[in-house]
Amino acid sequence: MRQKLLVGLVALLMSASRAWSAPPQAEITNGILNLRVYLPDAEKGFYRGTRFDWAGVVADLRYAGRSYYGPWFSRTDPNIKDFVYDGSDIVAGPCSAITGPVEEFAPALGFDEAKSGGHFIKIGVGVLLKPDDEKYGAFRMYQLVDGGRRTVKRGQGFIEFRQEVEDPSSGYGYIYTKTLRLTKGQPEMVIEHTLKNIGRLPIRGNTYNHNFLVLENESPGPAYTITLPFNATIEEGKNKDLIEAHSNQIVFLKTLHGKDRVFTGIEGFGTTSADYNVRIEDKNVRAGLVISGDHPLSKMALWSIRSVLAAEPFIDFSIDSGSEASWKIRYEYYTF
């Protein structure tokens, strides 16, 4: 009897271990930066929401003893829409529970045209089912009909994700390739994108990177400075006690805590890619990064709570059937 109980206990522990096993992930390095990335997986993936691109979700990046990314939430709950505060916990819903530099594409292709039970597409996710006639909701979980054909290639200092999705019923289709590349001999990561339209309808919209920065888990506050190449203006009314814009800088007036929340659009940028350049620096941690893109900004936002700071640069795209678009985002990490 005792032996049976021991065998049963071991089996239970093994089962629990399998249930709690880490999601699929990969690590790459250039000897200076160490990058850990979650892999797309419809059954076991870290992120299986229907808002953000599944490819290249950064779990952590380390440079010079500093960690730049990680979870900004304490736990997840499928019943939560975006996120909520529960005592000292931050609880995220399935469409928001993601980490690091991650991208979202908008609009959801074909959603407005689809009838209930019809298909629409979210780039980076796949073909989704429209359940009713309500408006599209980014925080709403939709049923995944077809995640397309995905491949992952990894080499010295890079990892490449490829997804091919085609849905004749909606008229949309694409081949999306995303590569995270660590520059040889430098503390730099470049995210390279190519989006090819293989459907019969044009693909038009925008994409942005949410850039969930969790630098050494320090709460955003007066030690942080955001520097831009242009004189920035922000929506001061709802953020007046939390942040201010001074010429080309945005500064925090206090350390965020409790339910403090910063959300503002940022204006003042021009029509060239030179203004897609965001420097974020933390004087306490004595580290920072520069985020730059090779396309002009179409929009920019800043979102922050006590656990994370997110600068969100947007770019527009317009891709006719048979054509493709490419763009890059460069991340330069430094200490001082």
mmCIF file of C-alpha atoms in Angstrom:
data_model
loop_
_atom_site.group_PDB
_atom_site.id
_atom_site.type_symbol
_atom_site.label_atom_id
_atom_site.label_comp_id
_atom_site.label_asym_id
_atom_site.label_seq_id
_atom_site.Cartn_x
_atom_site.Cartn_y
_atom_site.Cartn_z
ATOM 1 C CA MET A 1 0.000 0.000 0.000
ATOM 2 C CA ARG A 2 2.808 2.370 0.951
ATOM 3 C CA GLN A 3 4.646 1.627 -2.306
ATOM 4 C CA LYS A 4 1.453 2.250 -4.309
ATOM 5 C CA LEU A 5 1.012 5.596 -2.586
ATOM 6 C CA LEU A 6 4.603 6.543 -3.395
ATOM 7 C CA VAL A 7 4.168 5.508 -7.028
ATOM 8 C CA GLY A 8 0.945 7.516 -7.203
ATOM 9 C CA LEU A 9 2.624 10.552 -5.656
ATOM 10 C CA VAL A 10 5.515 10.380 -8.139
ATOM 11 C CA ALA A 11 3.071 10.083 -11.051
ATOM 12 C CA LEU A 12 1.122 13.086 -9.748
ATOM 13 C CA LEU A 13 4.298 15.153 -9.418
ATOM 14 C CA MET A 14 5.416 14.175 -12.921
ATOM 15 C CA SER A 15 2.012 15.108 -14.294
ATOM 16 C CA ALA A 16 2.124 18.455 -12.496
ATOM 17 C CA SER A 17 5.659 19.059 -13.782
ATOM 18 C CA ARG A 18 4.506 18.492 -17.336
ATOM 19 C CA ALA A 19 1.528 20.814 -16.813
ATOM 20 C CA TRP A 20 3.801 23.530 -15.436
ATOM 21 C CA SER A 21 6.548 23.075 -18.007
ATOM 22 C CA ALA A 22 7.955 26.205 -19.596
ATOM 23 C CA PRO A 23 6.444 27.287 -22.922
ATOM 24 C CA PRO A 24 8.512 26.685 -26.093
ATOM 25 C CA GLN A 25 11.349 29.181 -26.365
ATOM 26 C CA ALA A 26 14.776 29.719 -27.878
ATOM 27 C CA GLU A 27 17.921 31.619 -26.940
ATOM 28 C CA ILE A 28 20.411 33.437 -29.157
ATOM 29 C CA THR A 29 23.477 35.544 -28.404
ATOM 30 C CA ASN A 30 26.153 37.585 -30.128
ATOM 31 C CA GLY A 31 28.418 37.391 -27.087
ATOM 32 C CA ILE A 32 27.247 40.817 -25.903
ATOM 33 C CA LEU A 33 23.464 40.536 -25.833
ATOM 34 C CA ASN A 34 21.647 37.428 -24.599
ATOM 35 C CA LEU A 35 18.131 37.118 -25.970
ATOM 36 C CA ARG A 36 15.381 34.675 -25.005
ATOM 37 C CA VAL A 37 12.348 34.468 -27.301
ATOM 38 C CA TYR A 38 9.032 32.638 -26.950
ATOM 39 C CA LEU A 39 8.084 30.473 -29.937
ATOM 40 C CA PRO A 40 4.626 30.450 -31.570
ATOM 41 C CA ASP A 41 2.636 27.406 -30.485
ATOM 42 C CA ALA A 42 -1.166 27.114 -30.591
ATOM 43 C CA GLU A 43 -1.221 24.566 -27.762
ATOM 44 C CA LYS A 44 1.691 25.381 -25.453
ATOM 45 C CA GLY A 45 2.806 28.878 -26.457
ATOM 46 C CA PHE A 46 3.371 31.603 -23.876
ATOM 47 C CA TYR A 47 1.101 33.921 -25.872
ATOM 48 C CA ARG A 48 -2.029 32.602 -27.587
ATOM 49 C CA GLY A 49 -4.141 35.748 -27.611
ATOM 50 C CA THR A 50 -5.632 37.209 -30.775
ATOM 51 C CA ARG A 51 -4.336 40.775 -30.481
ATOM 52 C CA PHE A 52 -0.546 40.719 -30.894
ATOM 53 C CA ASP A 53 1.757 39.083 -33.421
ATOM 54 C CA TRP A 54 2.806 35.646 -32.137
ATOM 55 C CA ALA A 55 6.259 35.794 -33.755
ATOM 56 C CA GLY A 56 9.344 37.020 -31.930
ATOM 57 C CA VAL A 57 7.824 37.618 -28.497
ATOM 58 C CA VAL A 58 10.829 38.681 -26.393
ATOM 59 C CA ALA A 59 10.887 36.998 -22.990
ATOM 60 C CA ASP A 60 14.113 38.637 -21.831
ATOM 61 C CA LEU A 61 17.166 40.478 -23.111
ATOM 62 C CA ARG A 62 20.256 40.951 -20.982
ATOM 63 C CA TYR A 63 23.102 43.352 -21.490
ATOM 64 C CA ALA A 64 25.901 44.347 -19.112
ATOM 65 C CA GLY A 65 24.158 42.718 -16.152
ATOM 66 C CA ARG A 66 20.829 44.448 -16.804
ATOM 67 C CA SER A 67 17.531 42.830 -17.767
ATOM 68 C CA TYR A 68 15.416 44.931 -20.123
ATOM 69 C CA TYR A 69 12.240 42.877 -20.534
ATOM 70 C CA GLY A 70 10.004 40.513 -18.623
ATOM 71 C CA PRO A 71 6.416 40.134 -17.396
ATOM 72 C CA TRP A 72 4.773 43.409 -16.341
ATOM 73 C CA PHE A 73 1.865 41.444 -14.830
ATOM 74 C CA SER A 74 1.752 39.079 -11.845
ATOM 75 C CA ARG A 75 -0.639 36.515 -13.281
ATOM 76 C CA THR A 76 -3.218 35.958 -16.002
ATOM 77 C CA ASP A 77 -6.949 35.309 -15.990
ATOM 78 C CA PRO A 78 -9.027 34.349 -19.063
ATOM 79 C CA ASN A 79 -11.979 36.312 -17.655
ATOM 80 C CA ILE A 80 -10.084 39.629 -17.661
ATOM 81 C CA LYS A 81 -10.531 41.959 -20.649
ATOM 82 C CA ASP A 82 -7.280 44.000 -20.572
ATOM 83 C CA PHE A 83 -5.793 44.088 -17.066
ATOM 84 C CA VAL A 84 -6.963 44.793 -13.518
ATOM 85 C CA TYR A 85 -5.390 45.454 -10.138
ATOM 86 C CA ASP A 86 -6.030 42.818 -7.482
ATOM 87 C CA GLY A 87 -4.347 43.956 -4.288
ATOM 88 C CA SER A 88 -0.625 43.980 -5.000
ATOM 89 C CA ASP A 89 -1.141 41.894 -8.156
ATOM 90 C CA ILE A 90 -1.579 43.072 -11.740
ATOM 91 C CA VAL A 91 -3.771 40.534 -13.533
ATOM 92 C CA ALA A 92 -3.700 40.498 -17.329
ATOM 93 C CA GLY A 93 -6.204 39.025 -19.752
ATOM 94 C CA PRO A 94 -5.129 36.583 -22.493
ATOM 95 C CA CYS A 95 -4.908 39.238 -25.223
ATOM 96 C CA SER A 96 -2.707 41.560 -23.136
ATOM 97 C CA ALA A 97 -0.484 39.081 -21.277
ATOM 98 C CA ILE A 98 2.657 39.452 -23.386
ATOM 99 C CA THR A 99 6.202 40.741 -22.918
ATOM 100 C CA GLY A 100 9.005 42.694 -24.572
ATOM 101 C CA PRO A 101 8.989 44.299 -28.011
ATOM 102 C CA VAL A 102 5.765 42.955 -29.576
ATOM 103 C CA GLU A 103 3.745 44.157 -32.526
ATOM 104 C CA GLU A 104 0.088 44.589 -33.387
ATOM 105 C CA PHE A 105 -1.403 45.098 -36.847
ATOM 106 C CA ALA A 106 -4.608 47.013 -37.516
ATOM 107 C CA PRO A 107 -7.248 46.903 -38.697
ATOM 108 C CA ALA A 108 -8.458 43.305 -38.457
ATOM 109 C CA LEU A 109 -8.679 42.487 -42.174
ATOM 110 C CA GLY A 110 -12.193 41.774 -43.417
ATOM 111 C CA PHE A 111 -13.876 42.031 -40.027
ATOM 112 C CA ASP A 112 -16.466 44.637 -41.009
ATOM 113 C CA GLU A 113 -17.316 42.805 -44.233
ATOM 114 C CA ALA A 114 -17.646 39.361 -42.619
ATOM 115 C CA LYS A 115 -21.024 38.090 -41.454
ATOM 116 C CA SER A 116 -21.505 36.240 -38.166
ATOM 117 C CA GLY A 117 -19.751 32.902 -38.553
ATOM 118 C CA GLY A 118 -17.521 34.301 -41.301
ATOM 119 C CA HIS A 119 -13.769 34.727 -41.371
ATOM 120 C CA PHE A 120 -11.446 37.672 -40.839
ATOM 121 C CA ILE A 121 -7.675 37.945 -40.468
ATOM 122 C CA LYS A 122 -5.367 39.356 -37.842
ATOM 123 C CA ILE A 123 -1.833 39.611 -39.233
ATOM 124 C CA GLY A 124 0.618 37.669 -37.099
ATOM 125 C CA VAL A 125 -2.169 35.529 -35.629
ATOM 126 C CA GLY A 126 -4.126 33.996 -38.534
ATOM 127 C CA VAL A 127 -7.693 33.417 -39.689
ATOM 128 C CA LEU A 128 -10.278 34.119 -36.975
ATOM 129 C CA LEU A 129 -14.019 33.497 -36.637
ATOM 130 C CA LYS A 130 -16.411 36.425 -36.347
ATOM 131 C CA PRO A 131 -18.933 35.301 -33.714
ATOM 132 C CA ASP A 132 -21.545 38.082 -33.951
ATOM 133 C CA ASP A 133 -22.210 41.562 -35.308
ATOM 134 C CA GLU A 134 -20.492 43.477 -32.516
ATOM 135 C CA LYS A 135 -17.636 45.833 -33.356
ATOM 136 C CA TYR A 136 -14.112 44.413 -33.371
ATOM 137 C CA GLY A 137 -12.459 44.417 -29.950
ATOM 138 C CA ALA A 138 -8.692 44.144 -29.596
ATOM 139 C CA PHE A 139 -9.016 42.703 -26.086
ATOM 140 C CA ARG A 140 -11.605 40.129 -27.075
ATOM 141 C CA MET A 141 -10.516 36.524 -27.648
ATOM 142 C CA TYR A 142 -11.629 35.185 -31.034
ATOM 143 C CA GLN A 143 -11.622 31.585 -32.162
ATOM 144 C CA LEU A 144 -8.559 30.708 -34.234
ATOM 145 C CA VAL A 145 -9.697 28.944 -37.413
ATOM 146 C CA ASP A 146 -6.322 28.660 -39.140
ATOM 147 C CA GLY A 147 -2.938 29.767 -37.840
ATOM 148 C CA GLY A 148 -1.371 29.193 -41.238
ATOM 149 C CA ARG A 149 1.905 27.462 -41.979
ATOM 150 C CA ARG A 150 4.657 28.520 -39.599
ATOM 151 C CA THR A 151 8.389 27.834 -39.725
ATOM 152 C CA VAL A 152 11.200 28.921 -37.418
ATOM 153 C CA LYS A 153 14.880 29.059 -38.408
ATOM 154 C CA ARG A 154 17.699 29.815 -36.028
ATOM 155 C CA GLY A 155 21.349 30.593 -36.805
ATOM 156 C CA GLN A 156 24.327 32.387 -35.334
ATOM 157 C CA GLY A 157 22.889 35.499 -33.713
ATOM 158 C CA PHE A 158 19.471 35.411 -35.390
ATOM 159 C CA ILE A 159 16.081 33.735 -35.333
ATOM 160 C CA GLU A 160 13.576 33.926 -38.212
ATOM 161 C CA PHE A 161 9.813 33.390 -38.071
ATOM 162 C CA ARG A 162 7.719 32.816 -41.196
ATOM 163 C CA GLN A 163 3.935 32.546 -41.405
ATOM 164 C CA GLU A 164 1.859 31.931 -44.532
ATOM 165 C CA VAL A 165 -1.885 32.521 -44.282
ATOM 166 C CA GLU A 166 -4.436 32.391 -47.087
ATOM 167 C CA ASP A 167 -8.205 32.621 -46.730
ATOM 168 C CA PRO A 168 -10.129 32.682 -50.044
ATOM 169 C CA SER A 169 -13.442 33.281 -48.244
ATOM 170 C CA SER A 170 -12.297 36.704 -46.990
ATOM 171 C CA GLY A 171 -10.066 37.502 -49.959
ATOM 172 C CA TYR A 172 -7.007 38.094 -47.778
ATOM 173 C CA GLY A 173 -3.703 36.287 -47.581
ATOM 174 C CA TYR A 174 -0.109 37.055 -46.680
ATOM 175 C CA ILE A 175 3.400 35.734 -46.137
ATOM 176 C CA TYR A 176 4.931 37.400 -43.106
ATOM 177 C CA THR A 177 8.615 37.019 -42.252
ATOM 178 C CA LYS A 178 10.087 38.467 -39.066
ATOM 179 C CA THR A 179 13.746 38.133 -38.084
ATOM 180 C CA LEU A 180 15.336 39.111 -34.773
ATOM 181 C CA ARG A 181 19.028 39.703 -35.473
ATOM 182 C CA LEU A 182 21.774 40.569 -32.979
ATOM 183 C CA THR A 183 24.409 42.737 -34.651
ATOM 184 C CA LYS A 184 27.874 41.199 -34.546
ATOM 185 C CA GLY A 185 30.141 42.877 -32.017
ATOM 186 C CA GLN A 186 27.555 45.452 -30.897
ATOM 187 C CA PRO A 187 24.852 45.749 -28.186
ATOM 188 C CA GLU A 188 22.198 46.029 -30.878
ATOM 189 C CA MET A 189 19.122 44.062 -31.952
ATOM 190 C CA VAL A 190 17.419 44.624 -35.300
ATOM 191 C CA ILE A 191 13.891 43.366 -36.016
ATOM 192 C CA GLU A 192 13.445 42.884 -39.770
ATOM 193 C CA HIS A 193 9.990 42.492 -41.340
ATOM 194 C CA THR A 194 8.658 41.539 -44.752
ATOM 195 C CA LEU A 195 4.925 41.336 -45.470
ATOM 196 C CA LYS A 196 3.855 39.993 -48.861
ATOM 197 C CA ASN A 197 0.239 40.176 -50.025
ATOM 198 C CA ILE A 198 -0.837 36.854 -51.598
ATOM 199 C CA GLY A 199 -4.590 37.532 -51.385
ATOM 200 C CA ARG A 200 -6.803 39.185 -53.976
ATOM 201 C CA LEU A 201 -7.581 42.258 -51.832
ATOM 202 C CA PRO A 202 -5.154 45.043 -50.868
ATOM 203 C CA ILE A 203 -3.761 45.131 -47.335
ATOM 204 C CA ARG A 204 -3.877 48.620 -45.845
ATOM 205 C CA GLY A 205 -3.404 49.711 -42.264
ATOM 206 C CA ASN A 206 -0.742 50.293 -39.652
ATOM 207 C CA THR A 207 1.503 48.478 -37.246
ATOM 208 C CA TYR A 208 3.191 49.512 -34.030
ATOM 209 C CA ASN A 209 5.497 47.996 -31.454
ATOM 210 C CA HIS A 210 4.233 48.134 -27.891
ATOM 211 C CA ASN A 211 7.808 47.979 -26.494
ATOM 212 C CA PHE A 212 6.991 46.716 -22.991
ATOM 213 C CA LEU A 213 10.124 47.936 -21.170
ATOM 214 C CA VAL A 214 10.677 46.391 -17.728
ATOM 215 C CA LEU A 215 14.211 47.646 -17.028
ATOM 216 C CA GLU A 216 15.487 45.891 -13.921
ATOM 217 C CA ASN A 217 11.861 45.854 -12.678
ATOM 218 C CA GLU A 218 12.130 49.509 -11.638
ATOM 219 C CA SER A 219 8.922 51.518 -11.584
ATOM 220 C CA PRO A 220 8.832 54.457 -14.033
ATOM 221 C CA GLY A 221 9.531 57.723 -12.258
ATOM 222 C CA PRO A 222 11.731 60.846 -12.197
ATOM 223 C CA ALA A 223 14.844 58.754 -12.906
ATOM 224 C CA TYR A 224 13.445 58.033 -16.388
ATOM 225 C CA THR A 225 13.810 60.403 -19.335
ATOM 226 C CA ILE A 226 12.330 59.950 -22.812
ATOM 227 C CA THR A 227 14.176 61.969 -25.451
ATOM 228 C CA LEU A 228 12.893 62.538 -28.999
ATOM 229 C CA PRO A 229 14.333 64.280 -32.095
ATOM 230 C CA PHE A 230 11.459 66.785 -32.154
ATOM 231 C CA ASN A 231 9.679 69.163 -29.776
ATOM 232 C CA ALA A 232 7.005 66.933 -28.313
ATOM 233 C CA THR A 233 3.495 67.801 -27.182
ATOM 234 C CA ILE A 234 1.347 65.485 -25.063
ATOM 235 C CA GLU A 235 -2.216 65.319 -23.757
ATOM 236 C CA GLU A 236 -1.472 67.096 -20.506
ATOM 237 C CA GLY A 237 -4.984 67.151 -19.028
ATOM 238 C CA LYS A 238 -5.302 63.540 -17.917
ATOM 239 C CA ASN A 239 -1.568 63.108 -17.237
ATOM 240 C CA LYS A 240 -0.778 66.493 -15.619
ATOM 241 C CA ASP A 241 0.304 65.082 -12.246
ATOM 242 C CA LEU A 242 2.333 62.242 -13.770
ATOM 243 C CA ILE A 243 4.320 63.461 -16.795
ATOM 244 C CA GLU A 244 5.390 66.651 -18.534
ATOM 245 C CA ALA A 245 6.890 67.504 -21.918
ATOM 246 C CA HIS A 246 9.864 69.892 -21.963
ATOM 247 C CA SER A 247 11.039 70.686 -25.471
ATOM 248 C CA ASN A 248 12.136 67.314 -26.887
ATOM 249 C CA GLN A 249 11.883 65.392 -23.618
ATOM 250 C CA ILE A 250 9.115 63.710 -21.629
ATOM 251 C CA VAL A 251 9.765 63.356 -17.897
ATOM 252 C CA PHE A 252 7.916 61.717 -15.022
ATOM 253 C CA LEU A 253 6.853 63.960 -12.138
ATOM 254 C CA LYS A 254 6.550 61.106 -9.646
ATOM 255 C CA THR A 255 7.247 57.416 -9.335
ATOM 256 C CA LEU A 256 4.204 55.509 -10.529
ATOM 257 C CA HIS A 257 2.537 53.366 -7.887
ATOM 258 C CA GLY A 258 -0.841 51.881 -7.043
ATOM 259 C CA LYS A 259 -3.227 52.466 -9.954
ATOM 260 C CA ASP A 260 -1.316 55.347 -11.558
ATOM 261 C CA ARG A 261 -1.651 55.174 -15.331
ATOM 262 C CA VAL A 262 -0.060 57.245 -18.081
ATOM 263 C CA PHE A 263 -1.616 57.203 -21.527
ATOM 264 C CA THR A 264 -1.089 59.931 -24.092
ATOM 265 C CA GLY A 265 -0.607 60.571 -27.745
ATOM 266 C CA ILE A 266 2.635 62.296 -28.717
ATOM 267 C CA GLU A 267 2.675 64.944 -31.445
ATOM 268 C CA GLY A 268 5.301 67.112 -33.096
ATOM 269 C CA PHE A 269 7.041 64.586 -35.364
ATOM 270 C CA GLY A 270 7.664 65.287 -39.027
ATOM 271 C CA THR A 271 7.340 63.328 -42.248
ATOM 272 C CA THR A 272 10.719 61.571 -42.366
ATOM 273 C CA SER A 273 12.079 58.483 -40.633
ATOM 274 C CA ALA A 274 14.561 60.681 -38.723
ATOM 275 C CA ASP A 275 11.823 61.344 -36.147
ATOM 276 C CA TYR A 276 11.376 57.615 -35.486
ATOM 277 C CA ASN A 277 14.046 57.722 -32.790
ATOM 278 C CA VAL A 278 13.195 57.238 -29.115
ATOM 279 C CA ARG A 279 15.799 57.311 -26.345
ATOM 280 C CA ILE A 280 14.696 55.954 -22.947
ATOM 281 C CA GLU A 281 17.129 56.318 -20.073
ATOM 282 C CA ASP A 282 17.004 55.350 -16.398
ATOM 283 C CA LYS A 283 19.498 57.205 -14.219
ATOM 284 C CA ASN A 284 19.019 54.852 -11.262
ATOM 285 C CA VAL A 285 19.812 51.715 -13.240
ATOM 286 C CA ARG A 286 22.355 53.700 -15.295
ATOM 287 C CA ALA A 287 21.199 52.143 -18.531
ATOM 288 C CA GLY A 288 19.041 52.928 -21.537
ATOM 289 C CA LEU A 289 18.150 52.119 -25.108
ATOM 290 C CA VAL A 290 17.448 53.844 -28.402
ATOM 291 C CA ILE A 291 14.574 52.612 -30.608
ATOM 292 C CA SER A 292 14.706 53.737 -34.237
ATOM 293 C CA GLY A 293 12.841 52.839 -37.420
ATOM 294 C CA ASP A 294 13.387 53.251 -41.143
ATOM 295 C CA HIS A 295 9.864 54.569 -41.930
ATOM 296 C CA PRO A 296 8.157 57.860 -41.007
ATOM 297 C CA LEU A 297 5.921 57.871 -37.964
ATOM 298 C CA SER A 298 2.180 57.981 -38.578
ATOM 299 C CA LYS A 299 1.314 58.132 -34.878
ATOM 300 C CA MET A 300 2.982 57.782 -31.481
ATOM 301 C CA ALA A 301 1.741 56.985 -27.996
ATOM 302 C CA LEU A 302 3.081 56.485 -24.477
ATOM 303 C CA TRP A 303 1.548 54.050 -21.988
ATOM 304 C CA SER A 304 2.891 53.311 -18.536
ATOM 305 C CA ILE A 305 1.861 51.874 -15.191
ATOM 306 C CA ARG A 306 3.940 51.085 -12.111
ATOM 307 C CA SER A 307 5.482 47.947 -13.641
ATOM 308 C CA VAL A 308 6.220 48.956 -17.233
ATOM 309 C CA LEU A 309 6.996 51.803 -19.623
ATOM 310 C CA ALA A 310 5.851 51.485 -23.242
ATOM 311 C CA ALA A 311 6.706 53.918 -26.047
ATOM 312 C CA GLU A 312 4.588 52.995 -29.086
ATOM 313 C CA PRO A 313 5.700 54.214 -32.547
ATOM 314 C CA PHE A 314 3.248 53.538 -35.428
ATOM 315 C CA ILE A 315 3.911 53.271 -39.164
ATOM 316 C CA ASP A 316 1.411 52.935 -42.047
ATOM 317 C CA PHE A 317 1.502 50.397 -44.866
ATOM 318 C CA SER A 318 -0.383 49.857 -48.120
ATOM 319 C CA ILE A 319 0.283 46.614 -50.018
ATOM 320 C CA ASP A 320 -1.486 45.727 -53.246
ATOM 321 C CA SER A 321 -2.099 42.136 -54.253
ATOM 322 C CA GLY A 322 1.191 40.529 -55.318
ATOM 323 C CA SER A 323 3.319 43.273 -53.721
ATOM 324 C CA GLU A 324 5.257 43.353 -50.470
ATOM 325 C CA ALA A 325 6.513 45.819 -47.875
ATOM 326 C CA SER A 326 9.623 45.711 -45.674
ATOM 327 C CA TRP A 327 10.668 47.653 -42.588
ATOM 328 C CA LYS A 328 13.172 47.468 -39.742
ATOM 329 C CA ILE A 329 13.266 48.501 -36.101
ATOM 330 C CA ARG A 330 16.661 48.946 -34.469
ATOM 331 C CA TYR A 331 17.329 48.657 -30.713
ATOM 332 C CA GLU A 332 20.617 49.998 -29.345
ATOM 333 C CA TYR A 333 21.290 49.187 -25.698
ATOM 334 C CA TYR A 334 23.788 51.064 -23.525
ATOM 335 C CA THR A 335 24.966 51.704 -19.979
ATOM 336 C CA PHE A 336 26.591 54.771 -18.425
#
